[in-house]
Coordinates of C-alpha atoms and ligand atoms in Angstrom, one line a residue:
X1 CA -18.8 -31.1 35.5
X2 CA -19.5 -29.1 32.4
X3 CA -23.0 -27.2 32.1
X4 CA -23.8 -27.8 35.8
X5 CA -20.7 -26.6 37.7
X6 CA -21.2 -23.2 39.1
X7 CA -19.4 -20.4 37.0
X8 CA -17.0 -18.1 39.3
X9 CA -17.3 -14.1 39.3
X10 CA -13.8 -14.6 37.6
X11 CA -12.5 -17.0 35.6
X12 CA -8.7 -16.9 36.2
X13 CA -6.2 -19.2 34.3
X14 CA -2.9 -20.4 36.4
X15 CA -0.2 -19.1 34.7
X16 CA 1.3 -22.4 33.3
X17 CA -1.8 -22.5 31.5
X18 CA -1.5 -18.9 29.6
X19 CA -0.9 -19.2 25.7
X20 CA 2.1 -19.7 24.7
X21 CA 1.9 -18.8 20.8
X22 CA 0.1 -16.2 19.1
X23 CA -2.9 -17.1 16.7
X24 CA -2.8 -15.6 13.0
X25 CA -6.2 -15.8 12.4
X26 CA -5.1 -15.2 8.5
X27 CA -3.9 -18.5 8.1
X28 CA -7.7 -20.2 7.9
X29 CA -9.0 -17.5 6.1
X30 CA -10.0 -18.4 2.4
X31 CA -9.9 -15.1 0.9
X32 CA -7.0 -13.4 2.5
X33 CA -6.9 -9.9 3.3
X34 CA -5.2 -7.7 0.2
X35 CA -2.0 -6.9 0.7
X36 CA -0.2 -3.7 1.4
X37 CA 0.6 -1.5 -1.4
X38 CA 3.8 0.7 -2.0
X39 CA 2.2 4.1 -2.7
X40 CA 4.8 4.6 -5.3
X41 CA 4.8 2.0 -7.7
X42 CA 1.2 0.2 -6.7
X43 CA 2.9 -2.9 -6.4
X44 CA 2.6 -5.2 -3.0
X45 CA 5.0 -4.1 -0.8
X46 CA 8.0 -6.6 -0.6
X47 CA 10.0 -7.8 2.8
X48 CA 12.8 -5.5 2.1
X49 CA 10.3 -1.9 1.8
X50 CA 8.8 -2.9 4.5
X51 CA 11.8 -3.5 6.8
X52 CA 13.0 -0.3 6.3
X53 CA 9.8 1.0 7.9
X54 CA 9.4 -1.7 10.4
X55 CA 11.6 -3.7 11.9
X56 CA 12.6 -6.9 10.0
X57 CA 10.8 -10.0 12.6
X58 CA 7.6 -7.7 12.2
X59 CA 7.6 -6.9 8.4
X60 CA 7.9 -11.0 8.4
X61 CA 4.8 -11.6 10.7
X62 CA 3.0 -8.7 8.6
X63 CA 3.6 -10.6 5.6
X64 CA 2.6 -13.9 6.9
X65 CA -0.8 -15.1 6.1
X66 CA 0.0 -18.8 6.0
X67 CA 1.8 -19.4 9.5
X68 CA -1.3 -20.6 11.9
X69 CA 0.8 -20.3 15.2
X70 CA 3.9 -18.1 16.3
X71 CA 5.3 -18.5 19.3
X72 CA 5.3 -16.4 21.8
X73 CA 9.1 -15.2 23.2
X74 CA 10.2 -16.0 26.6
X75 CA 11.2 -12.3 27.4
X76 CA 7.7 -11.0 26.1
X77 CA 6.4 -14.3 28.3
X78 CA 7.5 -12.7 31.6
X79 CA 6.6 -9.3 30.7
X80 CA 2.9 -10.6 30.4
X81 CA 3.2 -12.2 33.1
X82 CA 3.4 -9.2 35.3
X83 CA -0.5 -8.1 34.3
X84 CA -1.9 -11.2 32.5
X85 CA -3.5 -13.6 32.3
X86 CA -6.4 -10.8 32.5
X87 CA -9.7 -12.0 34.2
X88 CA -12.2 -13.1 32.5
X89 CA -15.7 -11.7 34.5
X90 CA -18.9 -12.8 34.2
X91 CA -21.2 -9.9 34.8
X92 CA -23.7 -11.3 37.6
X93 CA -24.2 -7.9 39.0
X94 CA -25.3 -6.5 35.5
X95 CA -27.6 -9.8 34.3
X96 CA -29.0 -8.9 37.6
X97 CA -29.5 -5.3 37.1
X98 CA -30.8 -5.9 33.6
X99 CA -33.2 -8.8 34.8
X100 CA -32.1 -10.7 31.3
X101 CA -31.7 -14.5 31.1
X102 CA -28.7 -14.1 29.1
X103 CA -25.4 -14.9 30.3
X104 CA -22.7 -12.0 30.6
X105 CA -19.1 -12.4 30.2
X106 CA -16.8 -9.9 29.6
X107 CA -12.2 -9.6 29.1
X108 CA -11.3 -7.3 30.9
X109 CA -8.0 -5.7 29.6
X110 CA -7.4 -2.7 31.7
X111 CA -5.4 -4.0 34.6
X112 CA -2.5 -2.1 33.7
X113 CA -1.2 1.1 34.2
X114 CA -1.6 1.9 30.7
X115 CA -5.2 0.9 31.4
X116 CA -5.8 -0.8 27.9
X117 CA -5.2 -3.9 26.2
X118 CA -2.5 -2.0 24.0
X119 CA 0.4 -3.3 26.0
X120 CA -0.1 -6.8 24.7
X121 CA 1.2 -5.4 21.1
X122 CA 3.5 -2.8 22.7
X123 CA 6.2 -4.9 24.3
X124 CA 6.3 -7.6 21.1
X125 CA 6.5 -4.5 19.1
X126 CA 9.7 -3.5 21.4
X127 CA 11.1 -6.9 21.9
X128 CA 11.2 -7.0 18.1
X129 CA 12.8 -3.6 18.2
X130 CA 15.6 -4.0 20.9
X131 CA 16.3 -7.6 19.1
X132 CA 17.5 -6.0 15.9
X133 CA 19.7 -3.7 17.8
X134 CA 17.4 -0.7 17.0
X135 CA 17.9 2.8 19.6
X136 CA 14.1 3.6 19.5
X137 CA 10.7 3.7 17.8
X138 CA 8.7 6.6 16.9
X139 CA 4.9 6.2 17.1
X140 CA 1.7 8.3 17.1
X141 CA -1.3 8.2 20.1
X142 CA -4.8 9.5 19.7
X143 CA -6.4 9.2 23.1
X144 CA -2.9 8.2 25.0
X145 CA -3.2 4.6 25.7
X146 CA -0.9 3.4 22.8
X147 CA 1.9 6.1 24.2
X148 CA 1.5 4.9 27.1
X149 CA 1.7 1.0 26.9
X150 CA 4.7 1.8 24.2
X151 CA 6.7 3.8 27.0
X152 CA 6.1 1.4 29.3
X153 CA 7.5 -1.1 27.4
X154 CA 10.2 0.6 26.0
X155 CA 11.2 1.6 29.7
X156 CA 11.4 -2.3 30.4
X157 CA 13.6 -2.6 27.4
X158 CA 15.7 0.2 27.7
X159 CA 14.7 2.1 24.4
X160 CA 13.9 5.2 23.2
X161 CA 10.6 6.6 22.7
X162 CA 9.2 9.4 20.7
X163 CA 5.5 10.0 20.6
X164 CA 3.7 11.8 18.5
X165 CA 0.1 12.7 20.2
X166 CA -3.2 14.4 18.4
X167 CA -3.0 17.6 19.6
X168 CA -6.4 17.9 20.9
X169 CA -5.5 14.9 23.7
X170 CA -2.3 16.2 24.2
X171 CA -4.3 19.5 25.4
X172 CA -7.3 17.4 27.5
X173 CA -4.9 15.0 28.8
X174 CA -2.4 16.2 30.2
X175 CA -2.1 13.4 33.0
X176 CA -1.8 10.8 30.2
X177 CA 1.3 12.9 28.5
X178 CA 2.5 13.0 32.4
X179 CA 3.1 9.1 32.6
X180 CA 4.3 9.0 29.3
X181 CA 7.1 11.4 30.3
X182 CA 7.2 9.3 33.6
X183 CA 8.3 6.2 31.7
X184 CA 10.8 8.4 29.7
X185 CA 9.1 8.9 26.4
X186 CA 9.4 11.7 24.8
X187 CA 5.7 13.8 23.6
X188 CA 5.3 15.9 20.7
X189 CA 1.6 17.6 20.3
X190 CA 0.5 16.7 16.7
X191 CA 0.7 18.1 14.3
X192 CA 3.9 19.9 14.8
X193 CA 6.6 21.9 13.6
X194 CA 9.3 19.2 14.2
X195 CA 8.4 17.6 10.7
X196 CA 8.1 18.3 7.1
X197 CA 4.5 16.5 7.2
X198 CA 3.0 18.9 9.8
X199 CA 4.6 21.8 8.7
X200 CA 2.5 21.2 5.7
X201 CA -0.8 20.0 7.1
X202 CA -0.2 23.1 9.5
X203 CA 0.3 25.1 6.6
X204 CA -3.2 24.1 4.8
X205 CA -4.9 23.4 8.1
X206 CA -3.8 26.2 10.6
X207 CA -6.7 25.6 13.5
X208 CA -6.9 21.4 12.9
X209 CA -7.5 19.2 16.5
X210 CA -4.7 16.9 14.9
X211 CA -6.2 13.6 13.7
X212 CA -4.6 9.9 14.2
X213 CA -4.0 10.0 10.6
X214 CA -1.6 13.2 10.6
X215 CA 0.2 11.7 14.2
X216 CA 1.0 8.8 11.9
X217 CA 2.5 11.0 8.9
X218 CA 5.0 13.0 11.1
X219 CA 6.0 9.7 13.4
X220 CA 7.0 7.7 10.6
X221 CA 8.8 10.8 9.2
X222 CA 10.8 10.9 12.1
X223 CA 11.7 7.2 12.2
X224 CA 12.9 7.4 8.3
X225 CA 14.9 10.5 9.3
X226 CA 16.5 9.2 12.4
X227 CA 19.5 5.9 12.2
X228 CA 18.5 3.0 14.5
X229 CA 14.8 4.1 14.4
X230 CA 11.8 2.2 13.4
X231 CA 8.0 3.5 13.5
X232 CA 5.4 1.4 15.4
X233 CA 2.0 1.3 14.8
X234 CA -0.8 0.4 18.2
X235 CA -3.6 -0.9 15.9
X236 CA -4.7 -1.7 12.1
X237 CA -1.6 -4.0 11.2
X238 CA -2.3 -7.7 11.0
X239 CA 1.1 -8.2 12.8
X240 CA -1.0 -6.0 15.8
X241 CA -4.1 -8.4 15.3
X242 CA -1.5 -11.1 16.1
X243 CA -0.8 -10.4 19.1
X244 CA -3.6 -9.2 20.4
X245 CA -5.3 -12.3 19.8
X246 CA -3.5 -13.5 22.9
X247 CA -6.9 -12.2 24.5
X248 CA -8.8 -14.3 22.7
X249 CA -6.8 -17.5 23.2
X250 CA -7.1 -16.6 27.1
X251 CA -10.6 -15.8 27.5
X252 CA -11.5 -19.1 25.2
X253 CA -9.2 -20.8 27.4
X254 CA -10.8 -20.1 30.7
X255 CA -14.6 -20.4 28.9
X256 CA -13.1 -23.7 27.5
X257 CA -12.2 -25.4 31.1
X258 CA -16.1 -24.1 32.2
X259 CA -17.4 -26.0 29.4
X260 CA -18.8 -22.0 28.2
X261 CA -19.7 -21.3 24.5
X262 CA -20.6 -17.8 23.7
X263 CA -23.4 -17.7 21.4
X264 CA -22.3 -13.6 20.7
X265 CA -18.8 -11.5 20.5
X266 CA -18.9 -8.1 20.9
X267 CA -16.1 -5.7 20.8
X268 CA -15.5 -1.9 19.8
X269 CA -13.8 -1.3 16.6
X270 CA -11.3 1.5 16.0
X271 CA -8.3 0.2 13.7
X272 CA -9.7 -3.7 14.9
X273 CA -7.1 -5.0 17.4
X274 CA -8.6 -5.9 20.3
X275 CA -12.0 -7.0 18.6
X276 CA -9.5 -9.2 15.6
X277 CA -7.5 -10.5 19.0
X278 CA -11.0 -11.4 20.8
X279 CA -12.5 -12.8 18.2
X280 CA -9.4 -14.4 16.5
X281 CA -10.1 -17.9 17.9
X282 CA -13.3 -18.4 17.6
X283 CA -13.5 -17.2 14.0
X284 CA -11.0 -19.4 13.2
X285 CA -12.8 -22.7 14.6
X286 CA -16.1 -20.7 12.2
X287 CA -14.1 -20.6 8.9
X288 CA -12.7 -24.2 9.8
X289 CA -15.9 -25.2 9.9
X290 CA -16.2 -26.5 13.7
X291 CA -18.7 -23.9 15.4
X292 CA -20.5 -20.9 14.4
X293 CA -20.5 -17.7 16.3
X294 CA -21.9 -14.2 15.6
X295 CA -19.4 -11.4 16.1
X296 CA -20.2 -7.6 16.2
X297 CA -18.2 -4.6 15.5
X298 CA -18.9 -1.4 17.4
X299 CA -17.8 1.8 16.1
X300 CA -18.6 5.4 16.9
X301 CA -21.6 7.0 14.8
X302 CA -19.1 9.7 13.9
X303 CA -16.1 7.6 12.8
X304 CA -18.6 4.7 11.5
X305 CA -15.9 2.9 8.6
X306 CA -17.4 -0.1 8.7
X307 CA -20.8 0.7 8.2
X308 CA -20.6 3.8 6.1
X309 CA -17.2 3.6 4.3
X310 CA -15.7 2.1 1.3
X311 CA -14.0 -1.0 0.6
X312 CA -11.0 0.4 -0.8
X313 CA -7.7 1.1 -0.7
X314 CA -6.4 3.8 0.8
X315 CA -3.6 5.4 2.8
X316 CA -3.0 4.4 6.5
X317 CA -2.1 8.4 7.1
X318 CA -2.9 12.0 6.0
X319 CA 0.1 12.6 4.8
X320 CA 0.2 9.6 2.4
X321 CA 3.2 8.3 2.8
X322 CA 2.8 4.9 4.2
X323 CA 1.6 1.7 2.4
X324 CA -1.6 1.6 1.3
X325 CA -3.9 -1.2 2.7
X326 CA -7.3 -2.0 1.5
X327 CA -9.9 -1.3 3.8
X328 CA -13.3 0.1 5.1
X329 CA -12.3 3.4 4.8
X330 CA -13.8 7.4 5.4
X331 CA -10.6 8.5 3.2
X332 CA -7.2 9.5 4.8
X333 CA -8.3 13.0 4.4
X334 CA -11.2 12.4 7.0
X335 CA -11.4 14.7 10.1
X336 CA -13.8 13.1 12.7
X337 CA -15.3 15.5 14.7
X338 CA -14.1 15.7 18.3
X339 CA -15.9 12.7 19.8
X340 CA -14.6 11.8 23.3
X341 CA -13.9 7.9 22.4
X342 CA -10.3 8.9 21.0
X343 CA -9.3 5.3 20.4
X344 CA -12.0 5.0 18.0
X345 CA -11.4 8.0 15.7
X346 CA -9.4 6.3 13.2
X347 CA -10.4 6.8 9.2
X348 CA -9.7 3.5 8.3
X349 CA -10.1 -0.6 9.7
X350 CA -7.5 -3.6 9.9
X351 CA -7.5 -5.3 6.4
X352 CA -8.0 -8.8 8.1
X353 CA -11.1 -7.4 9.2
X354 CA -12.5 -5.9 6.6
X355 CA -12.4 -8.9 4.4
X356 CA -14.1 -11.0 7.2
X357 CA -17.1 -8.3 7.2
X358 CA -16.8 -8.0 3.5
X359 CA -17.0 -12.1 3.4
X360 CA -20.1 -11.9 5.5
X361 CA -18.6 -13.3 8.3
X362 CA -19.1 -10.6 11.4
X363 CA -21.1 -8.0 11.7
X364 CA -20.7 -4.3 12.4
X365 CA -23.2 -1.4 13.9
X366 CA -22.9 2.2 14.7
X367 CA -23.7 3.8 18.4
X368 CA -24.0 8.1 19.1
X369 CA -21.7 9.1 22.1
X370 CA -24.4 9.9 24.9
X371 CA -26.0 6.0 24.6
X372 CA -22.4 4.9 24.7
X373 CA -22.0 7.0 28.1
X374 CA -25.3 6.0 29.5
X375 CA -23.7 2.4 29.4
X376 CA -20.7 3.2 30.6
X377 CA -22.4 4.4 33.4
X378 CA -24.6 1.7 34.1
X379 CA -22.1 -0.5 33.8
X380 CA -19.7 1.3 36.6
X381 CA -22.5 1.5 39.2
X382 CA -23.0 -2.1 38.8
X383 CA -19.6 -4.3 38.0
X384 CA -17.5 -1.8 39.7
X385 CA -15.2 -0.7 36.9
X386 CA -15.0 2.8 35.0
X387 CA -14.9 1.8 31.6
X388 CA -13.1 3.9 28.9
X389 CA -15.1 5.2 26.4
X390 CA -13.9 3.2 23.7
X391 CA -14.9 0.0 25.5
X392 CA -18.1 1.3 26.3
X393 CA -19.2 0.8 22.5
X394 CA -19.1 -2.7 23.4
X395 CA -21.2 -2.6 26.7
X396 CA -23.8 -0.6 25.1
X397 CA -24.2 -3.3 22.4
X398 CA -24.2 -5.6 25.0
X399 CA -26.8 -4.6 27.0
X400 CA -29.0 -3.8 23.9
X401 CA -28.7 -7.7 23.2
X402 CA -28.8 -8.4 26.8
X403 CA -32.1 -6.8 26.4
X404 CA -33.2 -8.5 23.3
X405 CA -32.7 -11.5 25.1
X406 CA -34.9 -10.3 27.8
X407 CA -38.1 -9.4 25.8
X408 CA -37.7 -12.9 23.7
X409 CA -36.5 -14.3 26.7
X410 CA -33.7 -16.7 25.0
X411 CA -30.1 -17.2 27.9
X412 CA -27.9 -16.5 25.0
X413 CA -24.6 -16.1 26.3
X414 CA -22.9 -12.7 25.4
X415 CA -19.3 -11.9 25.5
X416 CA -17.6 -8.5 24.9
X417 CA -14.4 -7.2 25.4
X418 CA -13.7 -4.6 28.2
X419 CA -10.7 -3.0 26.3
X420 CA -9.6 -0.2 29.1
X421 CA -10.4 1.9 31.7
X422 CA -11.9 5.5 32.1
X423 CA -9.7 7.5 34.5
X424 CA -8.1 9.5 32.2
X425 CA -11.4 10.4 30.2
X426 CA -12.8 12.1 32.8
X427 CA -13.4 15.5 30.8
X428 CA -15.9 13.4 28.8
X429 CA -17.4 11.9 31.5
X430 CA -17.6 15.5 33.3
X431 CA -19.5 16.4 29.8
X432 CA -21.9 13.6 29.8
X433 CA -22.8 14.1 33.8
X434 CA -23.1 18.0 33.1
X435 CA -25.8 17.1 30.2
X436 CA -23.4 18.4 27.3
X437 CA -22.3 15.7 25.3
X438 CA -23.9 16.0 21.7
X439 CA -23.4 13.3 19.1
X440 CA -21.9 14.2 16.1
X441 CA -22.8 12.3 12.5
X442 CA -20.7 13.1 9.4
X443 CA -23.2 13.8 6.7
X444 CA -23.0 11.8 3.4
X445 CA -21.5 14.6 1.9
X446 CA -19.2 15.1 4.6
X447 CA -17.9 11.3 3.6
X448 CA -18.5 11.5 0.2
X449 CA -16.0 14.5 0.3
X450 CA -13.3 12.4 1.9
X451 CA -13.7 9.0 -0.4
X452 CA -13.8 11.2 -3.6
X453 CA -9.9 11.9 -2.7
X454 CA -8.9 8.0 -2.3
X455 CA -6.4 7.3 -4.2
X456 CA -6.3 6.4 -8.2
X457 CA -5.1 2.6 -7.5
X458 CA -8.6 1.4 -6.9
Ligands
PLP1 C1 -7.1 1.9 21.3 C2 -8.2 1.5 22.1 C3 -9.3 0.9 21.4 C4 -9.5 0.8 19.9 O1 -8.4 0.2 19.2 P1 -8.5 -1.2 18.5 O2 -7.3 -1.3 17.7 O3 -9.7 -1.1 17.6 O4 -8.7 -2.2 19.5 C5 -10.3 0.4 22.2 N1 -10.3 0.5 23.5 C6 -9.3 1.1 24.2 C7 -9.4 1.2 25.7 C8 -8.2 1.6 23.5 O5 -7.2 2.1 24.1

């Protein structure tokens, strides 16, 4: 048993032995994340502000940083069911390739026709809705995975969907708007002419790509404007962190019944949901005190919050109308430049997060697009799988540990989370191959810019 059994290609878990409750890693954290402000008054934002935003079981799981363990409805169960549990790989193929000692494991989260782990927080974020007798939800999507898992789930559910996409994926993907549509949602290119907000960020900003943080402005205006509408947000939210850390409680799960401890966790970092659901867990059994793990944060050079922002608090969207959350933070008013890892281009970072980096318990680091692509591409000709570019942040760091491990020649055992696939990114793999993918870096001027306009509550 234990240390000398042989570890499978996959680790599966039988389905009686998925999670049954969601982990809220907030619960064993000491210092707990700030909470949300109303922009208005600069006062926490109470139950009843935040229901008329969300709807009323997730405002309560927002608020809840005491609750260790929620469990997990039977309807959102069998939905799971039909893609998870997710596998759990270890990366023989790439240890191989890399000729490291150290021991590769990686989630692998895109085995769904949304191709990302965004599903998991979808349908809980419909259940919710369709449980309070809601017609639809309104929601924003940068690179098209969140649009996508939210119409798949509201197409399970029978609800409505209206989806508010940065215009610049909206125009390279048009495949991704295609199954959206499929499902029956509804896809606006943002920002738009269908809302005050992007009439007025039009207005000011005539040629603008559309940013995550302007898609969130108009979709919550339209889910305040609309009866029997609620906005839902893919990432950032602790409620989001809550359920995503359904892949953590898998993949310690199946390392748990192979006697496995990883010694790192890697994950890519865009608003934190699938790296806070990873690592959820295991950070938990760190700030109880039973083990100690590193954990590392991956973000894009040119969106890098963690490791060039602000600990502040700032709004969640351009347009400033939606709480305020403290965070590491380029500013709301932040346009990334057009990097092709959409899913990572968001100005700000889950508050849970932040105050775990802030508390000096993970770690964060910055990679340039064209390293991050000559991982991904690595990585497919070995294990198989075309990455997205979002989860390639993580291989890249994972590999440049893999390495590390190689030159000292310590078997550290690395595990990172394989968020999605690539297929619909293929006009950034087509850059890349062509030899045209340039990295952009905001300058500190370029960021000092944006924090100088955060606003006066700090
Ligand atoms: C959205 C997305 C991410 C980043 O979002 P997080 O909330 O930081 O997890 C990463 N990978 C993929 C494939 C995505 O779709």
């Amino acid at each position: 048993m234990g240390e000398n059994r042989e570890i499978p290609y996959k680790i599966y878990l039988e389905e009686h032995e998925m999670p049954t409750q969601w982990y809220n890693v907030r619960a064993d954290m000491k210092n707990k994340p700030a909470p949300l402000l109303n922009p208005g008054t600069g006062q926490p934002m109470t139950l009843e502000e935040l229901s008329g935003v969300f709807c009323t079981e997730l405002a309560k799981q927002e608020l809840d940083d005491t609750t260790a363990y929620f469990d997990i409805p039977d309807e959102i169960l069998q939905f799971y069911k039909m893609y998870r549990p997710a596998p759990l790989v270890r990366a023989y193929h790439l240890e191989r390739a890399l000729g490291t000692p150290a021991k590769i494991y990686y989630k692998f989260e895109g085995n769904n026709t949304s191709g990302s782990h965004k599903l998991n927080s979808a349908i809980a974020q419909a259940y919710y809705a369709k449980n309070q007798g809601l017609k639809g939800v309104t929601t924003e999507t940068g690179a098209g995975q969140w649009g996508t898992a939210l119409s798949m789930a509201c197409a399970f559910l029978g609800l409505d969907c209206q989806v508010y996409m940065v215009k610049v994926s909206y125009e390279q993907k048009p495949f991704r708007r295609e199954v959206m549509r499929t499902y029956g949602a509804s896809v606006t290119p943002s920002p738009s002419d269908k809302t005050e907000v992007g009439r007025k960020i039009l207005a000011e900003f005539p040629d603008t790509n559309g940013s995550l943080g302007c898609a969130i402005s108009e979709a919550v205006e339209a889910a305040t404007t609309q009866e029997g509408y609620r906005y839902v947000l893919g990432s950032v939210l602790a409620q989001v962190l809550l359920h995503q850390s359904v892949i953590g409680l898998e993949t310690k799960a199946a390392m748990d019944k192979y006697d496995v401890t990883p010694d790192i966790i890697i994950g890519c970092a865009g608003g934190g949901s699938n790296l806070g659901g990873l690592i959820s867990p295991f950070m938990g059994e760190k700030l109880r005190g039973e083990k100690d793990y590193r954990f590392i944060a991956v973000e894009p050079a040119s969106c890098p919050s963690f490791t060039r922002g602000k600990y502040a608090y700032d709004f969640c969207d351009t347009g400033a109308i939606c709480p305020l959350a403290k965070m590491y933070t380029m500013g709301s008013s932040f346009m990334p430049s057009p990097n092709h890892a959409g899913g990572l281009r968001y100005h700000g970072m889950s508050s849970v997060l932040s105050q775990l980096y802030d508390d000096g318990l993970m770690e964060a680091t910055s990679v340039e697009q064209t390293a991050v692509f000559e991982a991904a591409q690595q990585f497919a000709r070995v294990e198989g799988i075309l990455p997205a570019p979002e989860s390639s942040h993580a291989i890249r760091v994972a590999i440049d540990e893999a390495m590390k491990c190689k030159e000292t020649g310590e078997d550290k055992t690395i595990l990172f989370g394989l968020t999605g696939t690539g297929y619909f990114d293929m006009y950034a793999y087509e850059k890349f191959n062509d030899g045209k993918m340039s990295d952009y870096i905001p300058t500190d001027e370029d960021i000092a810019a944006s924090l100088a306009k955060l606003p006066s509550v700090n």
